[in-house]
Short mmCIF file of C-alpha atoms in Angstrom, two decimals:
data_model
loop_
_atom_site.label_atom_id
_atom_site.label_comp_id
_atom_site.label_asym_id
_atom_site.label_seq_id
_atom_site.Cartn_x
_atom_site.Cartn_y
_atom_site.Cartn_z
CA MET A 502 61.67 47.31 142.90
CA SER A 503 62.77 44.96 145.67
CA ILE A 504 66.21 43.35 145.99
CA LEU A 505 67.36 40.47 148.19
CA ILE A 506 71.11 40.17 148.72
CA LYS A 507 71.95 36.71 150.05
CA ASN A 508 74.82 35.34 152.16
CA GLY A 509 77.20 38.30 152.02
CA ARG A 510 79.53 39.49 154.76
CA VAL A 511 77.80 42.65 155.93
CA VAL A 512 80.28 45.30 157.09
CA THR A 513 79.44 48.44 159.05
CA ALA A 514 81.64 50.83 161.01
CA SER A 515 81.16 48.69 164.12
CA GLU A 516 80.78 45.03 163.10
CA THR A 517 80.88 42.35 160.41
CA TYR A 518 78.61 39.32 160.08
CA ILE A 519 77.11 36.99 157.47
CA ALA A 520 73.54 38.01 156.64
CA ASP A 521 70.97 38.77 153.96
CA VAL A 522 69.84 42.31 153.14
CA TYR A 523 66.38 43.07 151.73
CA THR A 524 65.52 46.39 150.13
CA LYS A 525 62.22 47.70 148.85
CA GLY A 526 61.70 51.04 147.18
CA GLU A 527 64.55 53.30 148.26
CA LYS A 528 65.11 51.85 151.74
CA ILE A 529 66.62 48.90 153.55
CA VAL A 530 63.72 46.93 155.00
CA ALA A 531 65.39 43.96 156.69
CA ILE A 532 68.79 42.55 157.59
CA GLY A 533 69.10 39.04 158.98
CA LYS A 534 69.84 35.36 158.48
CA ASP A 535 67.95 33.39 155.83
CA LEU A 536 65.48 36.14 155.00
CA ASN A 537 62.41 34.79 153.22
CA TYR A 538 61.23 37.56 150.92
CA ASP A 539 59.89 37.28 147.38
CA ALA A 540 62.12 39.87 145.71
CA ASP A 541 62.17 41.22 142.16
CA LYS A 542 65.91 40.59 142.06
CA VAL A 543 68.06 38.18 144.07
CA ILE A 544 71.84 38.66 144.28
CA ASP A 545 74.10 35.91 145.61
CA ALA A 546 76.84 37.64 147.62
CA THR A 547 78.55 34.50 148.92
CA ASP A 548 82.24 35.25 149.64
CA LYS A 549 81.61 38.94 148.92
CA LEU A 550 81.57 41.98 151.19
CA VAL A 551 78.38 44.03 151.51
CA PHE A 552 78.89 47.54 152.85
CA PRO A 553 77.27 50.99 152.65
CA GLY A 554 77.81 53.10 149.57
CA GLY A 555 80.85 55.30 149.81
CA ILE A 556 80.57 59.01 150.54
CA ASP A 557 83.24 61.28 149.06
CA PRO A 558 82.87 64.65 150.80
CA HIS A 559 85.53 66.40 148.73
CA VAL A 560 85.04 66.69 144.97
CA HIS A 561 85.19 69.50 142.42
CA LEU A 562 82.92 68.91 139.42
CA ASP A 563 82.76 71.37 136.53
CA MET A 564 84.68 73.83 138.71
CA PRO A 565 86.17 77.08 137.38
CA PHE A 566 89.83 77.23 138.40
CA MET A 567 93.00 78.88 137.10
CA GLY A 568 91.40 79.99 133.84
CA THR A 569 89.78 76.68 132.95
CA TYR A 570 87.27 74.12 134.30
CA SER A 571 87.71 70.69 135.86
CA SER A 572 87.02 68.11 133.16
CA ASP A 573 84.42 65.95 134.96
CA ASP A 574 80.92 67.40 135.16
CA TYR A 575 78.12 66.08 137.36
CA GLU A 576 77.20 63.36 134.89
CA THR A 577 80.64 61.94 134.15
CA GLY A 578 81.91 62.51 137.68
CA THR A 579 79.08 60.84 139.56
CA ARG A 580 79.00 57.98 137.04
CA ALA A 581 82.70 57.34 137.62
CA ALA A 582 82.12 57.55 141.38
CA LEU A 583 79.40 54.90 141.15
CA HIS A 584 81.67 52.58 139.18
CA GLY A 585 84.07 52.71 142.11
CA GLY A 586 81.46 52.23 144.84
CA THR A 587 80.88 55.87 145.85
CA THR A 588 77.14 56.56 145.84
CA MET A 589 77.24 60.14 147.11
CA VAL A 590 79.56 63.13 146.77
CA ILE A 591 79.70 66.58 148.33
CA ASP A 592 80.85 69.27 145.92
CA PHE A 593 82.08 72.78 146.71
CA ILE A 594 80.14 75.86 145.66
CA LEU A 595 82.50 78.80 145.22
CA GLN A 596 81.18 82.23 146.13
CA THR A 597 82.51 84.88 143.74
CA GLN A 598 84.09 87.66 145.76
CA GLY A 599 81.70 90.61 145.79
CA ASP A 600 78.69 88.42 144.96
CA THR A 601 76.15 86.54 147.07
CA LEU A 602 76.00 82.98 148.33
CA HIS A 603 72.56 82.58 146.76
CA ASN A 604 73.86 83.47 143.30
CA ALA A 605 76.64 80.92 143.72
CA LEU A 606 74.07 78.32 144.78
CA LYS A 607 72.00 78.96 141.66
CA THR A 608 75.09 78.50 139.48
CA TRP A 609 75.89 75.12 141.02
CA GLN A 610 72.28 73.98 140.91
CA GLY A 611 72.45 74.63 137.19
CA LYS A 612 75.52 72.38 136.97
CA SER A 613 73.95 69.50 138.89
CA LYS A 614 70.18 69.33 138.33
CA GLY A 615 69.29 66.92 135.57
CA LYS A 616 72.92 65.81 135.24
CA ALA A 617 73.92 63.97 138.41
CA ILE A 618 73.59 60.20 138.31
CA GLY A 619 74.65 59.61 141.91
CA ASP A 620 73.43 61.53 144.95
CA TYR A 621 75.11 64.78 145.94
CA SER A 622 75.16 67.72 148.29
CA TYR A 623 77.12 70.97 148.56
CA HIS A 624 79.57 72.71 150.82
CA MET A 625 79.42 76.50 150.51
CA ALA A 626 82.82 78.15 150.11
CA VAL A 627 82.75 81.60 151.72
CA THR A 628 85.31 83.80 149.98
CA ASP A 629 83.97 87.24 150.97
CA PHE A 630 82.50 87.39 154.47
CA ASN A 631 80.50 90.42 155.63
CA ASP A 632 77.24 91.21 157.46
CA ASP A 633 75.07 90.40 154.44
CA VAL A 634 76.85 87.09 153.85
CA ALA A 635 76.41 86.27 157.54
CA LYS A 636 72.63 86.42 157.04
CA GLU A 637 72.95 84.18 153.99
CA VAL A 638 74.94 81.64 156.01
CA VAL A 639 71.97 81.30 158.37
CA GLN A 640 69.61 80.88 155.42
CA MET A 641 71.84 78.18 153.90
CA ILE A 642 71.67 76.18 157.14
CA GLU A 643 68.00 76.69 157.90
CA GLU A 644 66.45 76.76 154.42
CA GLU A 645 68.79 75.11 151.90
CA GLY A 646 70.16 72.11 153.82
CA ILE A 647 73.75 73.31 153.42
CA SER A 648 75.41 73.20 156.83
CA SER A 649 79.15 73.17 156.03
CA PHE A 650 81.15 76.22 154.98
CA LYS A 651 84.54 76.01 153.27
CA THR A 652 87.24 78.57 153.91
CA PHE A 653 90.64 79.08 152.33
CA MET A 654 93.79 80.20 154.14
CA ALA A 655 95.50 80.49 150.73
CA TYR A 656 94.77 81.82 147.20
CA LYS A 657 94.80 85.48 148.19
CA GLY A 658 92.73 87.73 145.92
CA ALA A 659 90.49 84.90 144.72
CA LEU A 660 89.38 82.58 147.53
CA MET A 661 91.20 83.49 150.74
CA ILE A 662 89.59 85.20 153.72
CA ASP A 663 91.63 86.68 156.56
CA ASP A 664 91.69 85.44 160.14
CA GLY A 665 89.32 88.17 161.31
CA GLN A 666 86.70 87.12 158.79
CA MET A 667 87.32 83.48 159.69
CA VAL A 668 86.58 84.09 163.36
CA GLN A 669 83.39 86.03 162.60
CA LEU A 670 82.19 83.27 160.26
CA MET A 671 82.90 80.67 162.95
CA LYS A 672 80.80 82.56 165.47
CA VAL A 673 77.78 82.63 163.13
CA VAL A 674 78.17 79.00 162.06
CA LYS A 675 78.49 77.81 165.67
CA LYS A 676 75.35 79.68 166.72
CA TYR A 677 73.22 78.06 164.02
CA GLY A 678 74.60 74.54 164.14
CA GLY A 679 76.91 74.35 161.14
CA LEU A 680 80.51 73.34 160.53
CA VAL A 681 83.49 75.27 159.14
CA THR A 682 85.90 73.40 156.87
CA VAL A 683 89.27 74.73 155.79
CA HIS A 684 92.01 74.52 153.21
CA ALA A 685 94.75 74.90 155.82
CA THR A 686 97.94 76.19 154.23
CA ASN A 687 99.77 79.45 154.87
CA GLY A 688 99.06 81.34 151.65
CA ASP A 689 101.44 84.23 152.31
CA MET A 690 104.40 81.90 152.86
CA ILE A 691 103.53 79.89 149.77
CA ASP A 692 103.13 82.99 147.57
CA SER A 693 106.55 84.25 148.64
CA LEU A 694 108.20 80.91 147.87
CA ILE A 695 106.50 80.72 144.47
CA ALA A 696 107.77 84.22 143.64
CA LYS A 697 111.28 83.29 144.81
CA ASN A 698 111.40 80.18 142.62
CA GLN A 699 110.03 82.07 139.61
CA ALA A 700 112.67 84.79 140.06
CA GLU A 701 115.36 82.10 140.10
CA GLY A 702 114.01 80.46 136.94
CA ASN A 703 112.80 77.33 138.73
CA MET A 704 109.75 76.52 136.63
CA ALA A 705 109.44 72.69 136.67
CA PRO A 706 106.56 70.94 138.49
CA ILE A 707 108.83 69.91 141.37
CA TYR A 708 108.94 73.56 142.44
CA HIS A 709 105.21 73.43 143.08
CA TYR A 710 106.08 70.91 145.77
CA LEU A 711 109.10 72.85 147.03
CA SER A 712 107.02 76.04 147.29
CA GLN A 713 104.64 74.36 149.76
CA PRO A 714 106.84 72.84 152.47
CA GLU A 715 105.33 70.95 155.37
CA VAL A 716 105.55 73.92 157.72
CA THR A 717 103.05 75.89 155.61
CA GLU A 718 100.40 73.25 156.28
CA ALA A 719 101.38 72.54 159.89
CA GLU A 720 101.27 76.22 160.87
CA ALA A 721 97.90 76.85 159.25
CA SER A 722 96.36 73.71 160.75
CA GLY A 723 97.42 74.78 164.23
CA ARG A 724 96.15 78.32 163.69
CA PHE A 725 92.78 77.02 162.47
CA ALA A 726 92.51 74.75 165.52
CA ASP A 727 93.24 77.71 167.79
CA MET A 728 90.51 79.80 166.17
CA LEU A 729 88.06 76.93 166.59
CA GLU A 730 89.01 76.67 170.25
CA TYR A 731 88.49 80.40 170.72
CA THR A 732 85.06 80.45 169.04
CA GLY A 733 83.81 77.01 170.15
CA CYS A 734 82.91 76.21 166.56
CA PRO A 735 83.23 72.66 165.19
CA GLY A 736 85.73 72.45 162.34
CA TYR A 737 87.11 70.10 159.71
CA ILE A 738 90.47 70.24 157.93
CA VAL A 739 90.27 69.03 154.33
CA HIS A 740 92.95 67.08 152.43
CA MET A 741 95.54 66.82 155.23
CA THR A 742 98.83 65.55 153.83
CA CYS A 743 101.57 65.53 156.44
CA GLU A 744 102.86 64.58 159.86
CA GLY A 745 103.34 68.20 160.95
CA ALA A 746 99.70 69.11 160.33
CA LEU A 747 98.53 65.93 162.06
CA ASN A 748 100.69 66.80 165.07
CA ALA A 749 98.98 70.20 165.26
CA VAL A 750 95.65 68.40 165.62
CA ARG A 751 97.15 65.92 168.07
CA LYS A 752 98.28 68.86 170.20
CA ALA A 753 94.72 70.24 170.17
CA THR A 754 93.46 66.96 171.66
CA GLN A 755 95.57 67.67 174.76
CA ARG A 756 93.09 70.42 175.64
CA ASN A 757 90.21 68.02 174.93
CA GLN A 758 89.45 69.68 171.59
CA LYS A 759 87.99 67.75 168.66
CA VAL A 760 89.06 68.86 165.18
CA PHE A 761 87.80 66.66 162.37
CA VAL A 762 90.37 65.67 159.75
CA GLU A 763 90.13 64.39 156.19
CA THR A 764 92.98 62.98 154.16
CA CYS A 765 92.84 61.73 150.57
CA THR A 766 93.83 58.49 148.88
CA GLN A 767 96.70 60.11 146.97
CA TYR A 768 98.41 61.18 150.19
CA LEU A 769 98.17 57.62 151.52
CA VAL A 770 99.58 55.84 148.45
CA LEU A 771 101.63 58.33 146.36
CA ASP A 772 104.65 60.45 147.29
CA ALA A 773 106.68 63.43 146.10
CA SER A 774 109.18 61.32 144.14
CA LEU A 775 106.67 61.53 141.26
CA TYR A 776 107.61 65.19 140.78
CA GLU A 777 111.10 64.16 139.62
CA ASP A 778 109.97 63.20 136.09
CA ASN A 779 110.21 66.57 134.37
CA PHE A 780 106.83 67.85 133.16
CA GLU A 781 105.21 64.43 133.72
CA GLY A 782 105.08 65.54 137.33
CA ALA A 783 102.30 67.96 136.34
CA LYS A 784 99.89 65.00 136.60
CA TRP A 785 100.30 65.20 140.37
CA VAL A 786 100.35 68.97 140.80
CA MET A 787 97.67 69.53 143.42
CA SER A 788 97.46 71.63 146.56
CA PRO A 789 98.68 70.64 149.03
CA PRO A 790 101.24 68.59 147.07
CA LEU A 791 102.19 64.96 147.56
CA ARG A 792 104.52 64.50 150.53
CA GLU A 793 107.06 61.96 151.81
CA LYS A 794 106.90 58.30 152.86
CA LYS A 795 107.03 59.30 156.52
CA ASP A 796 103.87 61.34 156.02
CA GLN A 797 102.04 58.34 154.57
CA ALA A 798 102.94 56.35 157.68
CA ALA A 799 101.75 59.18 159.91
CA LEU A 800 98.40 59.43 158.12
CA TRP A 801 97.71 55.68 158.27
CA SER A 802 98.52 55.82 161.98
CA GLY A 803 96.25 58.85 162.33
CA ILE A 804 93.38 56.87 160.83
CA ASN A 805 93.83 54.05 163.33
CA GLN A 806 94.23 56.49 166.23
CA GLY A 807 90.99 58.27 165.35
CA LEU A 808 92.75 61.55 164.54
CA VAL A 809 91.82 61.22 160.85
CA GLN A 810 88.12 60.52 160.43
CA VAL A 811 87.55 60.65 156.66
CA VAL A 812 89.30 59.66 153.43
CA GLY A 813 88.12 61.68 150.41
CA THR A 814 89.71 62.44 147.06
CA ASP A 815 89.77 66.19 146.30
CA HIS A 816 88.83 64.96 142.82
CA CYS A 817 89.60 67.82 140.43
CA PRO A 818 90.66 66.40 137.04
CA PHE A 819 92.10 68.25 134.08
CA MET A 820 92.96 67.01 130.61
CA TRP A 821 96.65 66.82 129.71
CA GLU A 822 96.31 69.81 127.39
CA GLN A 823 94.91 71.80 130.30
CA LYS A 824 97.87 70.79 132.46
CA LYS A 825 100.15 72.09 129.70
CA MET A 826 98.96 75.62 130.49
CA GLY A 827 101.84 75.54 132.96
CA ILE A 828 104.48 73.90 130.81
CA ASP A 829 106.75 76.94 131.22
CA ASP A 830 105.68 77.91 134.75
CA PHE A 831 104.62 75.47 137.49
CA SER A 832 102.37 78.11 139.06
CA LYS A 833 100.12 78.02 135.98
CA ILE A 834 99.51 74.25 136.05
CA PRO A 835 95.84 73.67 137.02
CA ASN A 836 95.87 72.02 140.44
CA GLY A 837 94.15 68.67 140.80
CA HIS A 838 94.05 65.06 139.64
CA PRO A 839 91.49 62.34 138.77
CA ALA A 840 90.63 60.14 141.75
CA ILE A 841 86.88 59.84 142.35
CA GLU A 842 86.59 56.37 140.82
CA HIS A 843 89.46 54.68 142.64
CA ARG A 844 88.99 55.81 146.26
CA MET A 845 87.12 52.79 147.59
CA GLU A 846 89.23 50.18 145.81
CA LEU A 847 92.58 51.86 146.58
CA LEU A 848 91.68 52.29 150.22
CA PHE A 849 90.69 48.63 150.47
CA SER A 850 93.75 47.33 148.62
CA GLU A 851 96.32 49.52 150.34
CA GLY A 852 94.56 49.59 153.70
CA VAL A 853 92.57 46.44 154.45
CA HIS A 854 94.33 43.97 152.12
CA LYS A 855 97.79 45.08 153.33
CA GLY A 856 96.75 45.00 156.97
CA LYS A 857 96.98 48.72 157.73
CA ILE A 858 93.31 49.12 158.74
CA SER A 859 90.42 46.84 159.66
CA LEU A 860 87.28 46.27 157.62
CA THR A 861 85.19 48.25 160.10
CA LYS A 862 87.67 51.15 160.06
CA TYR A 863 87.49 51.07 156.25
CA VAL A 864 83.72 51.58 156.27
CA GLU A 865 84.06 54.21 158.98
CA VAL A 866 86.46 56.44 157.02
CA ALA A 867 85.03 55.74 153.56
CA SER A 868 81.37 56.33 154.40
CA THR A 869 80.02 56.42 157.95
CA ASN A 870 82.04 59.25 159.46
CA ALA A 871 81.33 61.55 156.52
CA ALA A 872 77.60 60.90 156.96
CA LYS A 873 77.84 61.69 160.68
CA ILE A 874 80.05 64.76 160.40
CA PHE A 875 78.04 66.28 157.56
CA GLY A 876 74.57 65.63 158.96
CA MET A 877 73.25 62.71 156.87
CA TYR A 878 73.41 59.82 159.33
CA PRO A 879 71.69 57.34 159.52
CA ARG A 880 69.96 58.07 156.20
CA LYS A 881 73.38 57.66 154.57
CA GLY A 882 76.57 55.95 155.62
CA THR A 883 75.36 52.71 157.16
CA LEU A 884 73.45 49.49 156.52
CA ALA A 885 70.46 49.64 158.85
CA VAL A 886 66.71 49.21 158.60
CA GLY A 887 65.27 52.51 157.38
CA SER A 888 68.51 53.77 155.85
CA ASP A 889 68.73 54.54 152.14
CA ALA A 890 69.50 51.37 150.18
CA ASP A 891 72.95 52.55 149.08
CA ILE A 892 74.87 49.29 148.97
CA VAL A 893 78.14 48.01 147.52
CA ILE A 894 78.77 44.33 146.82
CA PHE A 895 82.54 43.97 146.72
CA ASP A 896 84.85 41.12 145.71
CA PRO A 897 87.76 41.31 148.19
CA LYS A 898 89.98 38.91 146.25
CA LYS A 899 89.68 40.11 142.67
CA GLU A 900 92.87 41.63 141.29
CA HIS A 901 92.85 44.28 138.58
CA VAL A 902 95.00 47.07 137.18
CA ILE A 903 94.14 50.78 137.18
CA SER A 904 94.48 52.40 133.77
CA VAL A 905 93.22 55.30 131.69
CA ASP A 906 92.08 52.62 129.23
CA THR A 907 89.46 51.32 131.65
CA HIS A 908 88.54 54.18 133.99
CA HIS A 909 85.32 56.14 133.52
CA MET A 910 86.51 59.59 134.55
CA ASN A 911 86.66 62.26 131.85
CA CYS A 912 90.43 62.52 131.95
CA ASP A 913 92.96 61.34 129.37
CA TYR A 914 95.54 60.05 131.84
CA SER A 915 95.53 58.20 135.16
CA GLY A 916 97.41 59.25 138.26
CA TYR A 917 97.67 55.55 139.16
CA GLU A 918 98.47 54.06 135.74
CA GLY A 919 99.51 50.41 135.94
CA MET A 920 98.92 50.03 139.67
CA LYS A 921 97.81 46.50 140.50
CA ILE A 922 95.25 46.38 143.29
CA THR A 923 93.24 43.73 145.12
CA GLY A 924 89.51 44.22 145.67
CA LYS A 925 86.89 45.17 143.08
CA THR A 926 83.52 46.88 143.22
CA GLU A 927 81.12 44.40 141.65
CA THR A 928 77.55 45.68 142.11
CA VAL A 929 76.38 49.08 143.34
CA ILE A 930 72.84 49.87 144.47
CA LEU A 931 71.70 53.47 144.86
CA ARG A 932 68.47 54.09 146.78
CA GLY A 933 67.23 50.63 145.87
CA GLN A 934 68.13 50.77 142.18
CA VAL A 935 70.92 48.78 140.56
CA ALA A 936 73.38 51.44 139.47
CA ILE A 937 76.43 49.36 138.50
CA GLU A 938 76.37 45.72 137.40
CA ASN A 939 78.68 43.82 135.05
CA GLU A 940 80.79 47.00 134.81
CA GLU A 941 77.92 48.93 133.22
CA CYS A 942 76.01 51.90 134.61
CA HIS A 943 72.24 51.31 134.52
CA LEU A 944 71.13 54.75 135.72
CA LYS A 945 70.73 57.91 133.68
CA ALA A 946 71.61 61.56 134.13
CA GLY A 947 69.13 63.19 136.48
CA ASN A 948 68.76 60.14 138.71
CA GLY A 949 70.92 61.69 141.42
CA GLN A 950 69.18 63.55 144.22
CA PHE A 951 70.31 66.55 146.21
CA ILE A 952 70.56 65.44 149.84
CA PRO A 953 69.83 68.23 152.34
CA ARG A 954 71.95 68.00 155.45
CA GLY A 955 71.56 68.82 159.13
CA LYS A 956 73.94 69.29 162.01
CA THR A 957 77.01 67.20 162.79
CA SER A 958 75.90 64.00 164.52
CA LYS A 959 76.50 63.73 168.26
CA THR A 960 77.57 60.13 167.66
CA VAL A 961 80.80 60.93 165.81
CA ILE A 962 83.56 59.12 167.68
#
């Protein structure tokens, strides 16, 4: 079908202007003033913002973790993402230690094919690096369209690789044009603090936070940056939470090194005071944990300074009964919270509406930079002739309240319950099809496509 969007304020990562947008099939065909096309559907976007569909490069759908599974699968998770204006996600495949990357890929393909409503791709988490896995890494890049490889500096015995393996992985990934991403926290320090608190009988959720002090993230972030410098590999730190970690990256810039950084909406708008409410604090048990007000200020500044390039979610929801697995021991609370639906609206309300970031910076960190860093630009992440017609029509003035009663995520509580925000996703178009309109999803399971990815774009700022 063809769609003509009239009179909206088009926003990209570099400019804003009033224009019409015409799409036909899956692509954007024309952008300009007073376009004269006979379209199947005409949308009046007067007084609305028109920007590229959001890209959330950090989600965990139907993921096995801590003896259970995250409660959103590819159908419910990508539907909720679309409701919030996110048209594409990148999920994490987890290699089982002792098994192959290809077997892990098959498992995740089984989770996603025929179920995803929005578009998706994968990062490959390497949890057991050796010579055979090194060959598979090359195959993932060259044959499967998976060019980013997740590593963990924590979760020893399940996900963590040591620094020697990390360096060898970086060398292979650099040679073949990929990117290494990292969960940058010092797992040994954290494990010792968890054991100390357990021995002292400190079992409430707040001790999850107290067992992961800022230094554990700052040290690991600096160490990761040093290994990248040594190998020459491009790298990306996921879910950065704190000033200390950001300063480690800032220090790396003094030697003209570029380390890509992602933060998440929760670290920009929530803080560690939420852990004070007895077991209610389990709703916000995630790793790394929520931090302090000063860290929020540092991260917003980091976005404006170009030190933080991407805002994701680390969406990993669990039902309240699943969270209760740790009611007597904080270390057994499944880590994660529901966020995929609210990223675009929260970032607009707390960032643009409150004057912390510009409209162009908003599009940059919510969509464009992820497309560039993860090898999808300009197919994804921008409004341009020839790009996929992934488009959000957004009402910047509409106020609404976040609640479990109205969200679409498969989770029986909200981490943002009762929060009043300004700015609402109104219409979402995915590859030229109306996905969300009048708060209803018009696409079915299986509509989502796997998007193969290439190298990190040379145009990333």
